[in-house]
mmCIF file of C-alpha atoms in Angstrom:
data_model
loop_
_atom_site.group_PDB
_atom_site.id
_atom_site.type_symbol
_atom_site.label_atom_id
_atom_site.label_comp_id
_atom_site.label_asym_id
_atom_site.label_seq_id
_atom_site.Cartn_x
_atom_site.Cartn_y
_atom_site.Cartn_z
ATOM 1 C CA UNK Q 1 -5.624 -3.701 -21.118
ATOM 2 C CA UNK Q 2 -4.926 0.003 -20.277
ATOM 3 C CA UNK Q 3 -1.437 0.801 -19.312
ATOM 4 C CA UNK Q 4 -1.417 1.769 -15.900
ATOM 5 C CA UNK Q 5 0.980 2.897 -13.100
ATOM 6 C CA UNK Q 6 0.938 1.858 -9.123
ATOM 7 C CA UNK Q 7 2.489 4.034 -6.697
ATOM 8 C CA UNK Q 8 2.826 2.779 -2.872
ATOM 9 C CA UNK Q 9 -0.057 0.560 -3.943
ATOM 10 C CA UNK Q 10 -2.572 3.036 -5.250
ATOM 11 C CA UNK Q 11 -3.394 2.832 -9.069
ATOM 12 C CA UNK Q 12 -3.071 6.063 -10.688
ATOM 13 C CA UNK Q 13 -6.720 6.068 -12.118
ATOM 14 C CA UNK Q 14 -7.592 6.331 -8.397
ATOM 15 C CA UNK Q 15 -6.629 9.680 -8.608
ATOM 16 C CA UNK Q 16 -7.995 10.408 -11.976
ATOM 17 C CA UNK Q 17 -4.821 10.494 -14.048
ATOM 18 C CA UNK Q 18 -3.484 8.057 -16.430
ATOM 19 C CA UNK Q 19 0.036 7.492 -18.212
ATOM 20 C CA UNK Q 20 0.349 9.382 -21.545
ATOM 21 C CA UNK Q 21 2.764 6.528 -22.500
ATOM 22 C CA UNK Q 22 4.848 3.689 -21.336
ATOM 23 C CA UNK Q 23 8.130 4.938 -19.556
ATOM 24 C CA UNK Q 24 11.773 4.105 -20.884
ATOM 25 C CA UNK Q 25 13.202 2.183 -18.335
ATOM 26 C CA UNK Q 26 17.065 2.951 -18.375
ATOM 27 C CA UNK Q 27 19.672 0.493 -18.090
ATOM 28 C CA UNK Q 28 21.732 1.306 -14.414
ATOM 29 C CA UNK Q 29 25.225 2.693 -15.019
ATOM 30 C CA UNK Q 30 28.292 1.111 -12.952
ATOM 31 C CA UNK Q 31 29.702 3.612 -10.419
ATOM 32 C CA UNK Q 32 33.566 3.507 -12.000
ATOM 33 C CA UNK Q 33 36.254 6.308 -11.049
ATOM 34 C CA UNK Q 34 38.417 7.255 -13.904
ATOM 35 C CA UNK Q 35 41.802 8.124 -12.213
ATOM 36 C CA UNK Q 36 44.619 10.057 -13.942
ATOM 37 C CA UNK Q 37 48.217 9.776 -12.717
ATOM 38 C CA UNK Q 38 50.607 12.912 -13.249
ATOM 39 C CA UNK Q 39 53.212 12.153 -16.049
ATOM 40 C CA UNK Q 40 51.251 8.997 -17.372
ATOM 41 C CA UNK Q 41 49.532 8.763 -20.452
ATOM 42 C CA UNK Q 42 46.145 7.006 -20.256
ATOM 43 C CA UNK Q 43 43.626 6.640 -17.104
ATOM 44 C CA UNK Q 44 43.306 3.794 -14.576
ATOM 45 C CA UNK Q 45 39.695 2.626 -13.488
ATOM 46 C CA UNK Q 46 38.101 2.053 -9.775
ATOM 47 C CA UNK Q 47 35.324 -0.210 -9.798
ATOM 48 C CA UNK Q 48 33.075 0.850 -6.685
ATOM 49 C CA UNK Q 49 31.263 -2.475 -6.746
ATOM 50 C CA UNK Q 50 27.780 -0.622 -6.859
ATOM 51 C CA UNK Q 51 25.314 0.805 -9.614
ATOM 52 C CA UNK Q 52 24.148 4.620 -9.808
ATOM 53 C CA UNK Q 53 20.252 5.416 -8.966
ATOM 54 C CA UNK Q 54 18.067 5.230 -12.291
ATOM 55 C CA UNK Q 55 15.617 8.109 -13.114
ATOM 56 C CA UNK Q 56 12.161 6.772 -14.473
ATOM 57 C CA UNK Q 57 10.019 9.811 -15.917
ATOM 58 C CA UNK Q 58 6.176 9.032 -16.596
ATOM 59 C CA UNK Q 59 4.026 11.731 -18.456
ATOM 60 C CA UNK Q 60 0.572 11.886 -16.991
ATOM 61 C CA UNK Q 61 -2.486 13.732 -18.157
ATOM 62 C CA UNK Q 62 -6.383 14.007 -16.862
ATOM 63 C CA UNK Q 63 -9.771 15.148 -18.197
ATOM 64 C CA UNK Q 64 -11.928 17.028 -15.492
ATOM 65 C CA UNK Q 65 -14.572 19.613 -15.157
ATOM 66 C CA UNK Q 66 -13.044 23.171 -15.127
ATOM 67 C CA UNK Q 67 -13.542 23.695 -11.495
ATOM 68 C CA UNK Q 68 -12.098 20.500 -10.601
ATOM 69 C CA UNK Q 69 -8.842 20.759 -12.550
ATOM 70 C CA UNK Q 70 -6.818 22.287 -9.452
ATOM 71 C CA UNK Q 71 -8.204 19.651 -7.067
ATOM 72 C CA UNK Q 72 -7.141 16.694 -9.340
ATOM 73 C CA UNK Q 73 -3.710 18.289 -9.636
ATOM 74 C CA UNK Q 74 -3.294 18.809 -6.109
ATOM 75 C CA UNK Q 75 -4.455 15.397 -4.962
ATOM 76 C CA UNK Q 76 -1.895 13.971 -7.613
ATOM 77 C CA UNK Q 77 1.096 16.108 -6.310
ATOM 78 C CA UNK Q 78 0.310 14.617 -2.771
ATOM 79 C CA UNK Q 79 -0.123 11.043 -3.837
ATOM 80 C CA UNK Q 80 3.250 11.292 -5.825
ATOM 81 C CA UNK Q 81 5.389 12.647 -3.120
ATOM 82 C CA UNK Q 82 8.259 11.031 -1.193
ATOM 83 C CA UNK Q 83 9.445 7.660 -1.623
ATOM 84 C CA UNK Q 84 8.029 4.305 -1.854
ATOM 85 C CA UNK Q 85 7.235 1.484 -4.396
ATOM 86 C CA UNK Q 86 6.527 1.969 -8.248
ATOM 87 C CA UNK Q 87 4.798 -0.718 -10.053
ATOM 88 C CA UNK Q 88 4.329 -0.635 -13.821
ATOM 89 C CA UNK Q 89 1.475 -2.900 -15.399
ATOM 90 C CA UNK Q 90 3.306 -4.247 -17.947
ATOM 91 C CA UNK Q 91 5.910 -5.864 -15.495
ATOM 92 C CA UNK Q 92 3.620 -7.221 -12.869
ATOM 93 C CA UNK Q 93 6.253 -9.176 -11.066
ATOM 94 C CA UNK Q 94 8.529 -6.770 -10.173
ATOM 95 C CA UNK Q 95 8.735 -3.138 -8.344
ATOM 96 C CA UNK Q 96 11.264 -0.453 -8.023
ATOM 97 C CA UNK Q 97 12.440 1.027 -4.976
ATOM 98 C CA UNK Q 98 11.741 5.048 -5.088
ATOM 99 C CA UNK Q 99 14.035 7.266 -3.039
ATOM 100 C CA UNK Q 100 12.164 10.491 -3.981
ATOM 101 C CA UNK Q 101 9.908 11.698 -6.769
ATOM 102 C CA UNK Q 102 9.689 15.217 -8.300
ATOM 103 C CA UNK Q 103 6.799 16.769 -10.410
ATOM 104 C CA UNK Q 104 6.810 19.201 -12.981
ATOM 105 C CA UNK Q 105 4.433 22.316 -13.611
ATOM 106 C CA UNK Q 106 1.015 21.164 -15.072
ATOM 107 C CA UNK Q 107 0.412 22.183 -18.536
ATOM 108 C CA UNK Q 108 -3.174 23.276 -18.829
ATOM 109 C CA UNK Q 109 -3.667 22.406 -22.875
ATOM 110 C CA UNK Q 110 -7.480 23.206 -22.424
ATOM 111 C CA UNK Q 111 -9.859 24.108 -19.665
ATOM 112 C CA UNK Q 112 -10.847 20.504 -19.054
ATOM 113 C CA UNK Q 113 -7.054 18.884 -19.850
ATOM 114 C CA UNK Q 114 -4.078 18.689 -17.957
ATOM 115 C CA UNK Q 115 -0.722 17.240 -18.319
ATOM 116 C CA UNK Q 116 2.190 16.842 -16.250
ATOM 117 C CA UNK Q 117 5.723 14.735 -15.570
ATOM 118 C CA UNK Q 118 6.782 12.653 -12.428
ATOM 119 C CA UNK Q 119 10.566 11.637 -12.171
ATOM 120 C CA UNK Q 120 11.018 9.056 -9.923
ATOM 121 C CA UNK Q 121 14.477 8.535 -8.507
ATOM 122 C CA UNK Q 122 14.989 4.903 -7.861
ATOM 123 C CA UNK Q 123 17.269 2.157 -6.547
ATOM 124 C CA UNK Q 124 19.033 0.540 -9.518
ATOM 125 C CA UNK Q 125 17.470 -2.778 -9.051
ATOM 126 C CA UNK Q 126 14.389 -4.086 -9.881
ATOM 127 C CA UNK Q 127 12.752 -6.022 -7.097
ATOM 128 C CA UNK Q 128 10.810 -9.233 -7.464
ATOM 129 C CA UNK Q 129 7.646 -9.341 -5.346
ATOM 130 C CA UNK Q 130 7.777 -12.863 -4.505
ATOM 131 C CA UNK Q 131 11.144 -12.006 -2.905
ATOM 132 C CA UNK Q 132 9.369 -9.993 -0.459
ATOM 133 C CA UNK Q 133 7.579 -12.762 1.477
ATOM 134 C CA UNK Q 134 8.961 -15.294 4.211
ATOM 135 C CA UNK Q 135 10.690 -18.550 3.299
ATOM 136 C CA UNK Q 136 12.370 -21.636 5.093
ATOM 137 C CA UNK Q 137 15.898 -21.325 4.604
ATOM 138 C CA UNK Q 138 15.858 -24.495 2.172
ATOM 139 C CA UNK Q 139 13.891 -22.767 -0.102
ATOM 140 C CA UNK Q 140 16.169 -19.710 -1.109
ATOM 141 C CA UNK Q 141 19.686 -21.452 -1.322
ATOM 142 C CA UNK Q 142 19.548 -21.231 -4.945
ATOM 143 C CA UNK Q 143 19.556 -17.572 -6.162
ATOM 144 C CA UNK Q 144 18.871 -17.072 -9.835
ATOM 145 C CA UNK Q 145 18.978 -13.286 -9.585
ATOM 146 C CA UNK Q 146 21.460 -10.461 -8.683
ATOM 147 C CA UNK Q 147 23.121 -10.721 -5.308
ATOM 148 C CA UNK Q 148 20.436 -10.317 -2.630
ATOM 149 C CA UNK Q 149 20.405 -8.545 0.634
ATOM 150 C CA UNK Q 150 18.071 -10.649 2.895
ATOM 151 C CA UNK Q 151 16.171 -10.133 6.177
ATOM 152 C CA UNK Q 152 17.038 -13.004 8.558
ATOM 153 C CA UNK Q 153 14.007 -13.774 11.234
ATOM 154 C CA UNK Q 154 15.569 -15.970 14.305
ATOM 155 C CA UNK Q 155 13.285 -17.388 16.960
ATOM 156 C CA UNK Q 156 14.865 -18.989 19.955
ATOM 157 C CA UNK Q 157 16.530 -18.010 23.297
ATOM 158 C CA UNK Q 158 20.177 -17.491 23.575
ATOM 159 C CA UNK Q 159 23.229 -16.968 21.891
ATOM 160 C CA UNK Q 160 23.513 -18.558 18.233
ATOM 161 C CA UNK Q 161 25.422 -18.263 15.116
ATOM 162 C CA UNK Q 162 23.875 -17.433 11.474
ATOM 163 C CA UNK Q 163 26.385 -18.863 8.917
ATOM 164 C CA UNK Q 164 26.090 -17.865 5.146
ATOM 165 C CA UNK Q 165 28.462 -19.577 2.788
ATOM 166 C CA UNK Q 166 31.006 -20.157 5.682
ATOM 167 C CA UNK Q 167 30.707 -16.636 7.173
ATOM 168 C CA UNK Q 168 28.818 -16.074 10.216
ATOM 169 C CA UNK Q 169 27.074 -13.378 12.464
ATOM 170 C CA UNK Q 170 26.764 -14.096 16.388
ATOM 171 C CA UNK Q 171 23.409 -13.068 17.636
ATOM 172 C CA UNK Q 172 21.897 -12.919 21.259
ATOM 173 C CA UNK Q 173 18.229 -13.789 20.733
ATOM 174 C CA UNK Q 174 15.796 -13.051 23.274
ATOM 175 C CA UNK Q 175 12.671 -14.883 21.904
ATOM 176 C CA UNK Q 176 12.915 -13.097 18.391
ATOM 177 C CA UNK Q 177 15.283 -11.091 16.342
ATOM 178 C CA UNK Q 178 15.260 -9.654 12.938
ATOM 179 C CA UNK Q 179 18.421 -8.943 10.907
ATOM 180 C CA UNK Q 180 17.815 -6.587 7.935
ATOM 181 C CA UNK Q 181 21.215 -6.907 5.734
ATOM 182 C CA UNK Q 182 20.274 -4.132 3.743
ATOM 183 C CA UNK Q 183 19.374 -1.658 6.238
ATOM 184 C CA UNK Q 184 22.461 -3.075 8.554
ATOM 185 C CA UNK Q 185 20.193 -2.962 11.355
ATOM 186 C CA UNK Q 186 19.017 -5.891 13.856
ATOM 187 C CA UNK Q 187 15.634 -5.494 15.643
ATOM 188 C CA UNK Q 188 12.881 -7.030 17.603
ATOM 189 C CA UNK Q 189 9.510 -7.914 16.518
ATOM 190 C CA UNK Q 190 8.023 -5.165 18.209
ATOM 191 C CA UNK Q 191 10.310 -2.732 16.312
ATOM 192 C CA UNK Q 192 12.793 -2.159 19.112
ATOM 193 C CA UNK Q 193 16.347 -1.548 17.418
ATOM 194 C CA UNK Q 194 18.934 -4.064 18.993
ATOM 195 C CA UNK Q 195 22.059 -3.601 17.127
ATOM 196 C CA UNK Q 196 24.223 -4.514 20.437
ATOM 197 C CA UNK Q 197 22.368 -8.077 19.797
ATOM 198 C CA UNK Q 198 24.707 -9.112 17.090
ATOM 199 C CA UNK Q 199 28.595 -8.854 15.943
ATOM 200 C CA UNK Q 200 29.874 -9.419 12.649
ATOM 201 C CA UNK Q 201 29.405 -8.139 8.967
ATOM 202 C CA UNK Q 202 25.981 -7.744 7.611
ATOM 203 C CA UNK Q 203 27.458 -8.141 3.997
ATOM 204 C CA UNK Q 204 28.646 -11.449 4.869
ATOM 205 C CA UNK Q 205 25.215 -12.443 4.980
ATOM 206 C CA UNK Q 206 24.354 -11.192 1.302
ATOM 207 C CA UNK Q 207 23.054 -14.308 -0.903
ATOM 208 C CA UNK Q 208 25.366 -14.450 -3.833
ATOM 209 C CA UNK Q 209 24.178 -15.157 -7.494
ATOM 210 C CA UNK Q 210 23.911 -18.860 -7.750
ATOM 211 C CA UNK Q 211 23.865 -21.730 -4.831
ATOM 212 C CA UNK Q 212 24.093 -20.537 -1.432
ATOM 213 C CA UNK Q 213 24.537 -22.402 2.020
ATOM 214 C CA UNK Q 214 22.786 -21.147 5.142
ATOM 215 C CA UNK Q 215 23.114 -22.621 8.831
ATOM 216 C CA UNK Q 216 21.654 -21.737 12.262
ATOM 217 C CA UNK Q 217 22.513 -23.210 15.761
ATOM 218 C CA UNK Q 218 20.504 -26.202 16.571
ATOM 219 C CA UNK Q 219 17.460 -25.391 18.963
ATOM 220 C CA UNK Q 220 16.799 -21.928 16.530
ATOM 221 C CA UNK Q 221 14.022 -21.386 14.156
ATOM 222 C CA UNK Q 222 15.093 -19.191 11.071
ATOM 223 C CA UNK Q 223 12.953 -17.535 8.200
ATOM 224 C CA UNK Q 224 14.358 -15.655 5.572
ATOM 225 C CA UNK Q 225 13.023 -12.862 3.355
ATOM 226 C CA UNK Q 226 15.156 -12.730 0.241
ATOM 227 C CA UNK Q 227 14.832 -9.817 -1.560
ATOM 228 C CA UNK Q 228 15.567 -11.193 -4.691
ATOM 229 C CA UNK Q 229 16.224 -8.459 -7.289
ATOM 230 C CA UNK Q 230 17.534 -7.966 -10.979
ATOM 231 C CA UNK Q 231 20.049 -5.266 -12.662
#
């Protein structure tokens, strides 16, 4: 099967372009600060407990009629602008979250052939596609991946407590409330932001590697989008 790239759920072939080679995927680097102390030999290290973004360069080429060369390149630039989700055909179960994309100048090797490079600056984690759907809490208690930043969807009426690994967040729910721990925001199903409805730390609701405990006050329903990811 021919290698392909999908960006924001659209295949590169839909724009008449193809990747030249499979890209190299860099290993994310830990954010480690090196500290020096005057008068003291050596250094100290400070682990900021995060990873640096990664860059995935992909070279594309295309073949066209001479009078359509510019059109194909313009359409490709428009498609590859901004951020979104990047999928690679040889890793079909995962995707990358793209912060932004930069495109190099196109090289016109012949009247019909063009070549350019797109550089995708991404979140350091690769995300499991299955981790983007809703689960019952009992289905996500074991996390075999890296620490996850889930979305919790609560249904009910009144004040409840969402407890994850013995740490709780208080939520005042009016029929429904969504708690997004990655974006650190709470909102209703219609998109209305409702941060004042919760009190507590979003970080306390992360799913650690391995086994977790999740609880909700009786009388409230809970669904979880785990956002499983790997470094």
